[in-house]
Short mmCIF file of C-alpha atoms and ligand atoms in Angstrom, two decimals:
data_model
loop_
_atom_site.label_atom_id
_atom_site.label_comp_id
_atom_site.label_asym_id
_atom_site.label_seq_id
_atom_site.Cartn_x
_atom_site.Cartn_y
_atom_site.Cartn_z
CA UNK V 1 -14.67 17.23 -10.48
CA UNK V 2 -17.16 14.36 -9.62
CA UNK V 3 -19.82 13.59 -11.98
CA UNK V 4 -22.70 11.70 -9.70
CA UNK V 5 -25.23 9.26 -12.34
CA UNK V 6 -28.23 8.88 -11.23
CA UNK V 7 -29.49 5.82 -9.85
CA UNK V 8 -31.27 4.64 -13.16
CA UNK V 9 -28.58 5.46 -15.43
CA UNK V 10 -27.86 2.90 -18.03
CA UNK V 11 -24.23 1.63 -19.38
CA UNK V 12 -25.16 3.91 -22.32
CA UNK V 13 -25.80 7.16 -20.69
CA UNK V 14 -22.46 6.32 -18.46
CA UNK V 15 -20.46 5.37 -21.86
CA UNK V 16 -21.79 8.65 -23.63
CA UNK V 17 -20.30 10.79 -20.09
CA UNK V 18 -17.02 9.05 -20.59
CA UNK V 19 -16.70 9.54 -24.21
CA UNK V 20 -17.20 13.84 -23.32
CA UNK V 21 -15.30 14.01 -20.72
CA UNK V 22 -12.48 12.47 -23.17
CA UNK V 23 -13.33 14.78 -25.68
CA UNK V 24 -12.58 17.69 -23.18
CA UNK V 25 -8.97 16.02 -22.91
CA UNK V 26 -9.93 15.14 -19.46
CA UNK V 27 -9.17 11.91 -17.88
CA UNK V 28 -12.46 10.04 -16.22
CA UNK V 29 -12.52 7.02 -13.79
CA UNK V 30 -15.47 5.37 -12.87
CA UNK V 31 -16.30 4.21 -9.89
CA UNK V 32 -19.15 2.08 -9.25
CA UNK V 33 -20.02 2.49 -5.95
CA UNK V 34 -22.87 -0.17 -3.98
CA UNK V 35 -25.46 2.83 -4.08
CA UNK V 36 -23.59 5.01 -6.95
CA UNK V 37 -22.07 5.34 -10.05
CA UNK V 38 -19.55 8.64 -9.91
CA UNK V 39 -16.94 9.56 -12.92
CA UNK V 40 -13.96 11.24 -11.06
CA UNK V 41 -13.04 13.97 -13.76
CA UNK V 42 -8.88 14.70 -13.60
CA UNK V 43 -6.73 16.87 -15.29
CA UNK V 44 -6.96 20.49 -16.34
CA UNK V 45 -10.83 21.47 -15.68
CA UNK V 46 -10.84 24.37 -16.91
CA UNK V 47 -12.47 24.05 -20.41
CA UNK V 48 -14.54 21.53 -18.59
CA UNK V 49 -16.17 24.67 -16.73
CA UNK V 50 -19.20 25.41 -19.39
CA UNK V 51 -18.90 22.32 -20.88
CA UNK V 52 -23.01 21.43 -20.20
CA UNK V 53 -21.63 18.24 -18.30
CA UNK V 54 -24.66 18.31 -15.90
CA UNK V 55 -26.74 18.39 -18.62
CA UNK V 56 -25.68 15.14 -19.92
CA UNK V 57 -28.63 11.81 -19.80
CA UNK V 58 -28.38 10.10 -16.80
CA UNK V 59 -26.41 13.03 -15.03
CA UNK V 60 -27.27 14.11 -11.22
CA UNK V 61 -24.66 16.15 -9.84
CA UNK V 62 -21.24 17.68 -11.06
CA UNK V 63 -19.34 18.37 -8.00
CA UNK V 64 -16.12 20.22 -7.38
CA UNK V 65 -13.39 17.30 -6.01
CA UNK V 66 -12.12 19.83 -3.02
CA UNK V 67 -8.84 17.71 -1.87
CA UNK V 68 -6.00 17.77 -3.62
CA UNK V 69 -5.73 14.32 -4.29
CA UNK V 70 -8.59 13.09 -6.84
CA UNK V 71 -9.08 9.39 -7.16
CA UNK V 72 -7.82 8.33 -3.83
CA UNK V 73 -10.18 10.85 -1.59
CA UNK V 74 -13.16 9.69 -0.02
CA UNK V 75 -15.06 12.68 -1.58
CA UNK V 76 -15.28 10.01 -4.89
CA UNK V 77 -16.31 7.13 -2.79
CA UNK V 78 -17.42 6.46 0.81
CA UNK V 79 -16.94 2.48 1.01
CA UNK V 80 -13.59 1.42 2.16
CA UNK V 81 -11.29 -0.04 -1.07
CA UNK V 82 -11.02 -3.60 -0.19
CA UNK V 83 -7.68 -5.03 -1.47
CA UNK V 84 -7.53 -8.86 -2.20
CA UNK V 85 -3.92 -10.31 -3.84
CA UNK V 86 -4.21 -14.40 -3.22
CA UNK V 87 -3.91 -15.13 0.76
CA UNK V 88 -4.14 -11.60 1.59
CA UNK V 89 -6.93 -9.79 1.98
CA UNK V 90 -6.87 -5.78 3.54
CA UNK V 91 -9.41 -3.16 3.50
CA UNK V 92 -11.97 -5.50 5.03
CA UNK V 93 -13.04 -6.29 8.47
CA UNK V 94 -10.27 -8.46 8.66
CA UNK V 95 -6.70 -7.44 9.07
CA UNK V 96 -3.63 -8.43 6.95
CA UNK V 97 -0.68 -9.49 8.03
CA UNK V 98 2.44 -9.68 6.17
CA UNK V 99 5.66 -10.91 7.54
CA UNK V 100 9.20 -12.10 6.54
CA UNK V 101 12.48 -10.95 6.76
CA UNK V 102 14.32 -7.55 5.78
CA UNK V 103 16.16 -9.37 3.15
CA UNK V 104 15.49 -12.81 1.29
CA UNK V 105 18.87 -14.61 1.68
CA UNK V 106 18.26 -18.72 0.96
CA UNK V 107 15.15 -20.86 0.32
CA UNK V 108 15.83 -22.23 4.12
CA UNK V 109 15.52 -19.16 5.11
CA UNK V 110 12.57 -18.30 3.45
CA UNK V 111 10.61 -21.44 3.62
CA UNK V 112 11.56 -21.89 6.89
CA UNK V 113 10.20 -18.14 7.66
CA UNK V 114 6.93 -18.72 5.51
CA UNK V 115 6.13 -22.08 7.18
CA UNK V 116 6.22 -20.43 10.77
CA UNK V 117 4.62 -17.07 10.34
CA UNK V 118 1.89 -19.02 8.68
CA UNK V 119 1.28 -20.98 11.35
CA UNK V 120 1.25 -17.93 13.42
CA UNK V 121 -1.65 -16.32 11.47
CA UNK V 122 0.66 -14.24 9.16
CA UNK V 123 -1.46 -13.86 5.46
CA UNK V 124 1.32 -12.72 3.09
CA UNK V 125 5.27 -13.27 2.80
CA UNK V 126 7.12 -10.38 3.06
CA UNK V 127 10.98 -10.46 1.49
CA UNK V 128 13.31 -7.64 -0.14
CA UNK V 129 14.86 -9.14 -3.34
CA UNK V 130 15.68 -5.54 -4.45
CA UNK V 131 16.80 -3.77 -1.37
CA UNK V 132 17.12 0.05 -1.70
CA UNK V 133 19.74 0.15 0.89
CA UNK V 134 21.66 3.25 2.49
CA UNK V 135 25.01 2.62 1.83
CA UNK V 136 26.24 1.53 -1.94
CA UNK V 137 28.09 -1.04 0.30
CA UNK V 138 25.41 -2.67 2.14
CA UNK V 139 23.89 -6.13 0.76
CA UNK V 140 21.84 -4.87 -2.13
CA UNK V 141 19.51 -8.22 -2.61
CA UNK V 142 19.48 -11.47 -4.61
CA UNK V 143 17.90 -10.22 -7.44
CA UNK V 144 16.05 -12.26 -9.51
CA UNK V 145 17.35 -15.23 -7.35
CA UNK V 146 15.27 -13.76 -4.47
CA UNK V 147 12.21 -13.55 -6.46
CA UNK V 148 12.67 -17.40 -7.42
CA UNK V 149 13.38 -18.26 -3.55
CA UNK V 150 10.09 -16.17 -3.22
CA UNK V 151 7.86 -18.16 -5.48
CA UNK V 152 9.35 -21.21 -3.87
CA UNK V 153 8.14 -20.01 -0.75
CA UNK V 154 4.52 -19.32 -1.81
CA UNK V 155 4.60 -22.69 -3.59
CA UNK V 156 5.22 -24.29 -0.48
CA UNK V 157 2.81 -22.73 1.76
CA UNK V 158 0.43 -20.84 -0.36
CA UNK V 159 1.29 -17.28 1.45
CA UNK V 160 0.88 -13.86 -1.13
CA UNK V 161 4.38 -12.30 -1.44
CA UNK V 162 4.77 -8.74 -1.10
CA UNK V 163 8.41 -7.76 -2.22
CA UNK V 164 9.75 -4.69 -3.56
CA UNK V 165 10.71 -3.03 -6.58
CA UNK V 166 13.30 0.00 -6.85
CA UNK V 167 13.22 0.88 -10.59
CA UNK V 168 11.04 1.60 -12.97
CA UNK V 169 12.40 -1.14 -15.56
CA UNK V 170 12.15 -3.74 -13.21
CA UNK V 171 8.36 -3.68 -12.72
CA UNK V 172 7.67 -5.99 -15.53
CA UNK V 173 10.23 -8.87 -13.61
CA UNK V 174 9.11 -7.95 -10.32
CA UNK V 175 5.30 -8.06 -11.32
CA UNK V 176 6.05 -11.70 -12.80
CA UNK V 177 6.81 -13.15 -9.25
CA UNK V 178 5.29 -10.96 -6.79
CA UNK V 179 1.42 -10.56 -5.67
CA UNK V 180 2.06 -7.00 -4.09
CA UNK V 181 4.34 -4.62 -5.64
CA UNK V 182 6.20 -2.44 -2.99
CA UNK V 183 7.14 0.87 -3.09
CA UNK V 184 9.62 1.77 -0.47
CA UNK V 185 10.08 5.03 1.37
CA UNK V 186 12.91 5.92 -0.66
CA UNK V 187 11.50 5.72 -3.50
CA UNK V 188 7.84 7.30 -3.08
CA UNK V 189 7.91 10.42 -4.88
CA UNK V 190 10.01 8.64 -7.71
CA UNK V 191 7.10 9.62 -10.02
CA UNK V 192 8.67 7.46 -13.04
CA UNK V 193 8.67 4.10 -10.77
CA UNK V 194 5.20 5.32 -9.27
CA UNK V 195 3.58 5.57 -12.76
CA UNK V 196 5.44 1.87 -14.10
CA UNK V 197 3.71 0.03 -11.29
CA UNK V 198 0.62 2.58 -11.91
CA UNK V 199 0.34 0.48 -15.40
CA UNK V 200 0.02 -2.53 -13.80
CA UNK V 201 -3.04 -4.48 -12.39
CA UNK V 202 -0.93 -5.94 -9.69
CA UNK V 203 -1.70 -4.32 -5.53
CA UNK V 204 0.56 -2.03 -4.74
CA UNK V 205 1.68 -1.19 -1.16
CA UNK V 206 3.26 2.38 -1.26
CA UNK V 207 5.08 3.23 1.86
CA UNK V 208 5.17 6.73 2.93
CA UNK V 209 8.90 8.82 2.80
CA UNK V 210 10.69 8.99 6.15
CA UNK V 211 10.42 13.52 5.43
CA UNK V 212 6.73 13.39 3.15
CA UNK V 213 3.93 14.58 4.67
CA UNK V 214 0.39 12.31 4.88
CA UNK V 215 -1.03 14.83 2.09
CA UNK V 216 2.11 13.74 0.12
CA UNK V 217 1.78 10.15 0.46
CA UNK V 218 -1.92 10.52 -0.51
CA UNK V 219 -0.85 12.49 -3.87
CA UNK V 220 2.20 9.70 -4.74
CA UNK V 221 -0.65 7.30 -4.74
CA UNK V 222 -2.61 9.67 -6.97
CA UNK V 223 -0.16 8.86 -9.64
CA UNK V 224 -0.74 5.06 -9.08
CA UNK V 225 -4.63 5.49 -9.13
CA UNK V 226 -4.51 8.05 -12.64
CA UNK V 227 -2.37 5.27 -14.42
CA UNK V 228 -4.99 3.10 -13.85
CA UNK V 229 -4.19 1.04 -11.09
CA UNK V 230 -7.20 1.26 -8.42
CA UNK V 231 -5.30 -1.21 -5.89
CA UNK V 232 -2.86 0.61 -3.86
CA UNK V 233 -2.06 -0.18 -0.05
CA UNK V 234 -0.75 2.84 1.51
CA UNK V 235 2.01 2.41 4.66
CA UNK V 236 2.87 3.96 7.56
CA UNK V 237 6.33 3.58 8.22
CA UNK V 238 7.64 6.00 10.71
CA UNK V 239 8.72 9.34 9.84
CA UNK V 240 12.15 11.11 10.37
CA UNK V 241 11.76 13.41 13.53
CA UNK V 242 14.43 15.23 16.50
CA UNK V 243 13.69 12.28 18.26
CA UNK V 244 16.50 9.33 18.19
CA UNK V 245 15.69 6.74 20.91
CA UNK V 246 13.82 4.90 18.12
CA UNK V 247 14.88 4.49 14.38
CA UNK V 248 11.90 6.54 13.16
CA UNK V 249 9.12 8.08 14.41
CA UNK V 250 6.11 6.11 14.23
CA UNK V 251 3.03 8.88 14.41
CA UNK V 252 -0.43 6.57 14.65
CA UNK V 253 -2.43 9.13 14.47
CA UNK V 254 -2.18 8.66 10.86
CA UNK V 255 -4.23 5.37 10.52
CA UNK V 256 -7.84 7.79 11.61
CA UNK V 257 -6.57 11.01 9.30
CA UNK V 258 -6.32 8.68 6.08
CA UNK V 259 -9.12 6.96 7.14
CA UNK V 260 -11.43 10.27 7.22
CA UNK V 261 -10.08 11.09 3.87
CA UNK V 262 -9.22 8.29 1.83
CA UNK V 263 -10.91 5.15 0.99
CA UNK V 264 -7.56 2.94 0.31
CA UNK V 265 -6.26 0.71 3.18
CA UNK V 266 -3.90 1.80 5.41
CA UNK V 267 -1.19 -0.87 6.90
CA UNK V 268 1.46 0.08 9.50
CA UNK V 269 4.92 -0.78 9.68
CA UNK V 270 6.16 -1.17 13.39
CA UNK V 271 9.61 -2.85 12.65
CA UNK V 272 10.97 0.34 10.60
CA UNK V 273 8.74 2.56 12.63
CA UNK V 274 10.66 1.67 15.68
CA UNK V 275 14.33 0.28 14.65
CA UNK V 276 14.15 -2.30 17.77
CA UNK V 277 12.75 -5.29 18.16
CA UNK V 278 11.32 -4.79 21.51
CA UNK V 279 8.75 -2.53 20.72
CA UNK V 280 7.66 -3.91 17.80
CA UNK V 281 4.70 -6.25 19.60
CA UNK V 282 3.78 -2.73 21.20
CA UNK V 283 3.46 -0.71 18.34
CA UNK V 284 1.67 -3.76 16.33
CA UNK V 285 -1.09 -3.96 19.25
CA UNK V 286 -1.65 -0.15 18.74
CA UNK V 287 -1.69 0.16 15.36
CA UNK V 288 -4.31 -2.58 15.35
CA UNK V 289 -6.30 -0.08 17.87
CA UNK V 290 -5.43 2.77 16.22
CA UNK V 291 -7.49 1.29 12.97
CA UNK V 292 -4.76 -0.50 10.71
CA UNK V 293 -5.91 -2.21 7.79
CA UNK V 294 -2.40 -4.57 7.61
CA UNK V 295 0.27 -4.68 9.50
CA UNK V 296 3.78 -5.40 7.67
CA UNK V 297 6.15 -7.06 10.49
CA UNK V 298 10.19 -8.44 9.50
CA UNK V 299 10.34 -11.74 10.76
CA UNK V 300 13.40 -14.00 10.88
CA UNK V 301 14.59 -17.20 11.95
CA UNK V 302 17.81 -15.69 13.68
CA UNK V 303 17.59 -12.26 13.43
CA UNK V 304 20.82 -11.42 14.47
CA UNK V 305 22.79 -13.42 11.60
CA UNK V 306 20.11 -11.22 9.49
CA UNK V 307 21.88 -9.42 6.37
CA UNK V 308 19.71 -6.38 7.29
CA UNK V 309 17.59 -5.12 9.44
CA UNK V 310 18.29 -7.69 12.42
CA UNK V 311 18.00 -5.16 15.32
CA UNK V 312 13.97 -4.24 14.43
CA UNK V 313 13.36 -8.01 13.32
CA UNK V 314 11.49 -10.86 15.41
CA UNK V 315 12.15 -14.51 15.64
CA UNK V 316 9.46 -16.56 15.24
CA UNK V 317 8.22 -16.72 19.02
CA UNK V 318 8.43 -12.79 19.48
CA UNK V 319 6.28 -13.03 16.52
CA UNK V 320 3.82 -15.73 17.62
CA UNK V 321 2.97 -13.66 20.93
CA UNK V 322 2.90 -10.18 18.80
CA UNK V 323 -0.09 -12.26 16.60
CA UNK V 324 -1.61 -13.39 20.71
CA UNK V 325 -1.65 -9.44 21.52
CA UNK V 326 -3.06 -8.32 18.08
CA UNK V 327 -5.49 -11.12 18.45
CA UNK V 328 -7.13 -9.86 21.79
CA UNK V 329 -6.68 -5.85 20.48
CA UNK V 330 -8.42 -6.91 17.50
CA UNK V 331 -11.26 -8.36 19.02
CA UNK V 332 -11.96 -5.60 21.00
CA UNK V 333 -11.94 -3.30 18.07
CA UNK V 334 -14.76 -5.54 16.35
CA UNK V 335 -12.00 -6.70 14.26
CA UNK V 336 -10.30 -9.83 13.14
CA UNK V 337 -6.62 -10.75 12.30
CA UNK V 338 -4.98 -12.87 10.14
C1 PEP S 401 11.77 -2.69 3.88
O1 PEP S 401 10.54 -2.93 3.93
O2 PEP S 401 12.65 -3.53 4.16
C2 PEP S 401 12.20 -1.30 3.60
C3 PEP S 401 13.35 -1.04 3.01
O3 PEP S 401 11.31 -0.41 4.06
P1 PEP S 401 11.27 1.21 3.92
O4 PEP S 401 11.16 1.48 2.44
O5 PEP S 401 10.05 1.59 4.69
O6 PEP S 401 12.54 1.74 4.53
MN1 MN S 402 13.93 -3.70 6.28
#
């Protein structure tokens, strides 16, 4: 349930809502809103039913939460969540760009990638460390090397890094380096990792499964939001259809749904929505039409000596003219990039 303060309610009569709702072994977040203060009530309501709630000082409304998802719906707030981690900024009128390669794999590399995507307009380094890969056989990341190669690389040039983590005890190492936390598509209904990164204060961009549906996505970043962590980037990413003349599907008529029903940020992922690099500049220009918040592009200086991913990644020219494109769709969205 929502519990909507009145306009003049003071700290204490907020403090005093909190404090029952606790009481009633429910779970309230505030959210101070620019024209309202609401307490999004979770858990099991129903010995909250007759509770006199509404009767409360300083109480307007108590409202039923209809969507299955609680914190993240736009029934508990109507302004957009604006998401700010260093260089990056997404939510806002402006739109995020993160870019970098599949895989980080030297600090040439990764310099060299963070110097030139910069310079394209790109506002956060993107770099697996910890890759969740297919095959047990596949190049599984640097590790904690990567994450040093990645700090190296925001050292130099002052770019957020966005990086993933695959495992629930390797948030705490993860958090220490990165400025977004990513959840990959494996690994989004892996409740455990969702609620370790959920404990954190640090942005978290949670990319949607290749089978989950959008409902799905919105309730894995339920468990982010209800362990306290308000800062979660949700990603389209493609999905996994009949279809197999692209790597994924890449359905854009996401961006508008979450955008009529959730107040987090929605970024789109063209490289792994499309498996190939030519229709990555495409799928970037309308994603930026369809609405995106961010756009998350693998960028590398030779993408075919990549260690993964090289067939969907750009060099830096493909991405300089992808940033040209997204620059003019932008604009004519009332919208800036980068
Ligand atoms: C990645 O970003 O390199 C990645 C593994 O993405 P996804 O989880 O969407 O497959
Ligand atoms: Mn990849």
């Amino acid at each position: 349930m929502i519990i909507v303060m009145h306009a003049d309610a003071g700290r204490s009569d907020l403090d005093r809502v909190v404090a029952r709702v606790e009481e009633l072994g429910l779970r309230p977040h505030v959210i101070v809103g620019t024209e309202r203060t609401v307490v999004a009530v979770v858990g099991d309501e129903r010995g909250a039913v007759s509770s006199g709630l509404e009767t409360l000082p300083g109480v307007a409304s108590v409202l039923p939460i209809l969507a299955p998802y609680k914190v993240a719906s736009r029934e508990v707030q109507s302004e957009p969540t604006v998401i700010r981690a260093g260089s990056l900024q997404v939510g806002g009128p402006a739109i995020g760009v993160i870019a970098g390669p599949c895989s980080v794999e030297s600090l040439e590399q990764i310099v060299g990638t963070a110097r030139a995507v910069k310079a394209a307009g790109a506002t956060a380094l993107r770099g697996g460390a910890f890759k969740p890969r297919t095959s047990p056989y596949s190049f599984q990341g640097m590790k904690e090397k990567g994450l040093e190669l990645l700090a190296a690389a925001r050292a130099e040039t002052g770019l957020a890094v966005v990086t993933e983590v695959v495992a629930p005890e390797d948030v705490t190492l993860v958090a220490r380096y990165a400025d977004v936390l990513q959840v990959g598509a494996r690994n989004m209904q892996n409740y455990r990792l969702l609620e370790a990164v959920g404990r954190t204060q640090v942005p978290v961009l949670l990319k949607r499964g290749p089978a989950a549906t959008v409902e799905e996505l919105l309730l894995a970043a339920e468990y982010i939001l209800d362990a306290g962590n308000r800062r979660v980037m949700l990603c389209e990413r493609g999905i996994r259809t009949f279809e197999t003349h692209t790597r994924f599907t890449l359905p854009l008529a996401t961006v508008p749904w979450l955008h009529a029903r959730t107040h987090l940020p929605v970024v789109v992922d063209p490289s792994h929505g499309t498996g190939h690099a030519n229709l990555v500049e495409s799928m970037a220009a309308a994603s930026v039409a369809a609405g995106a918040d961010g756009l998350i592009v693998e960028v590398h200086p030779d993408p075919k000596t990549a260690s993964s991913d090289g067939g969907q990644t750009l060099d830096f020219a493909a991405f300089g003219r992808m940033m040209e494109v997204c620059r003019r769709v932008a604009a004519a969205v009332d919208r800036t990039i980068g």
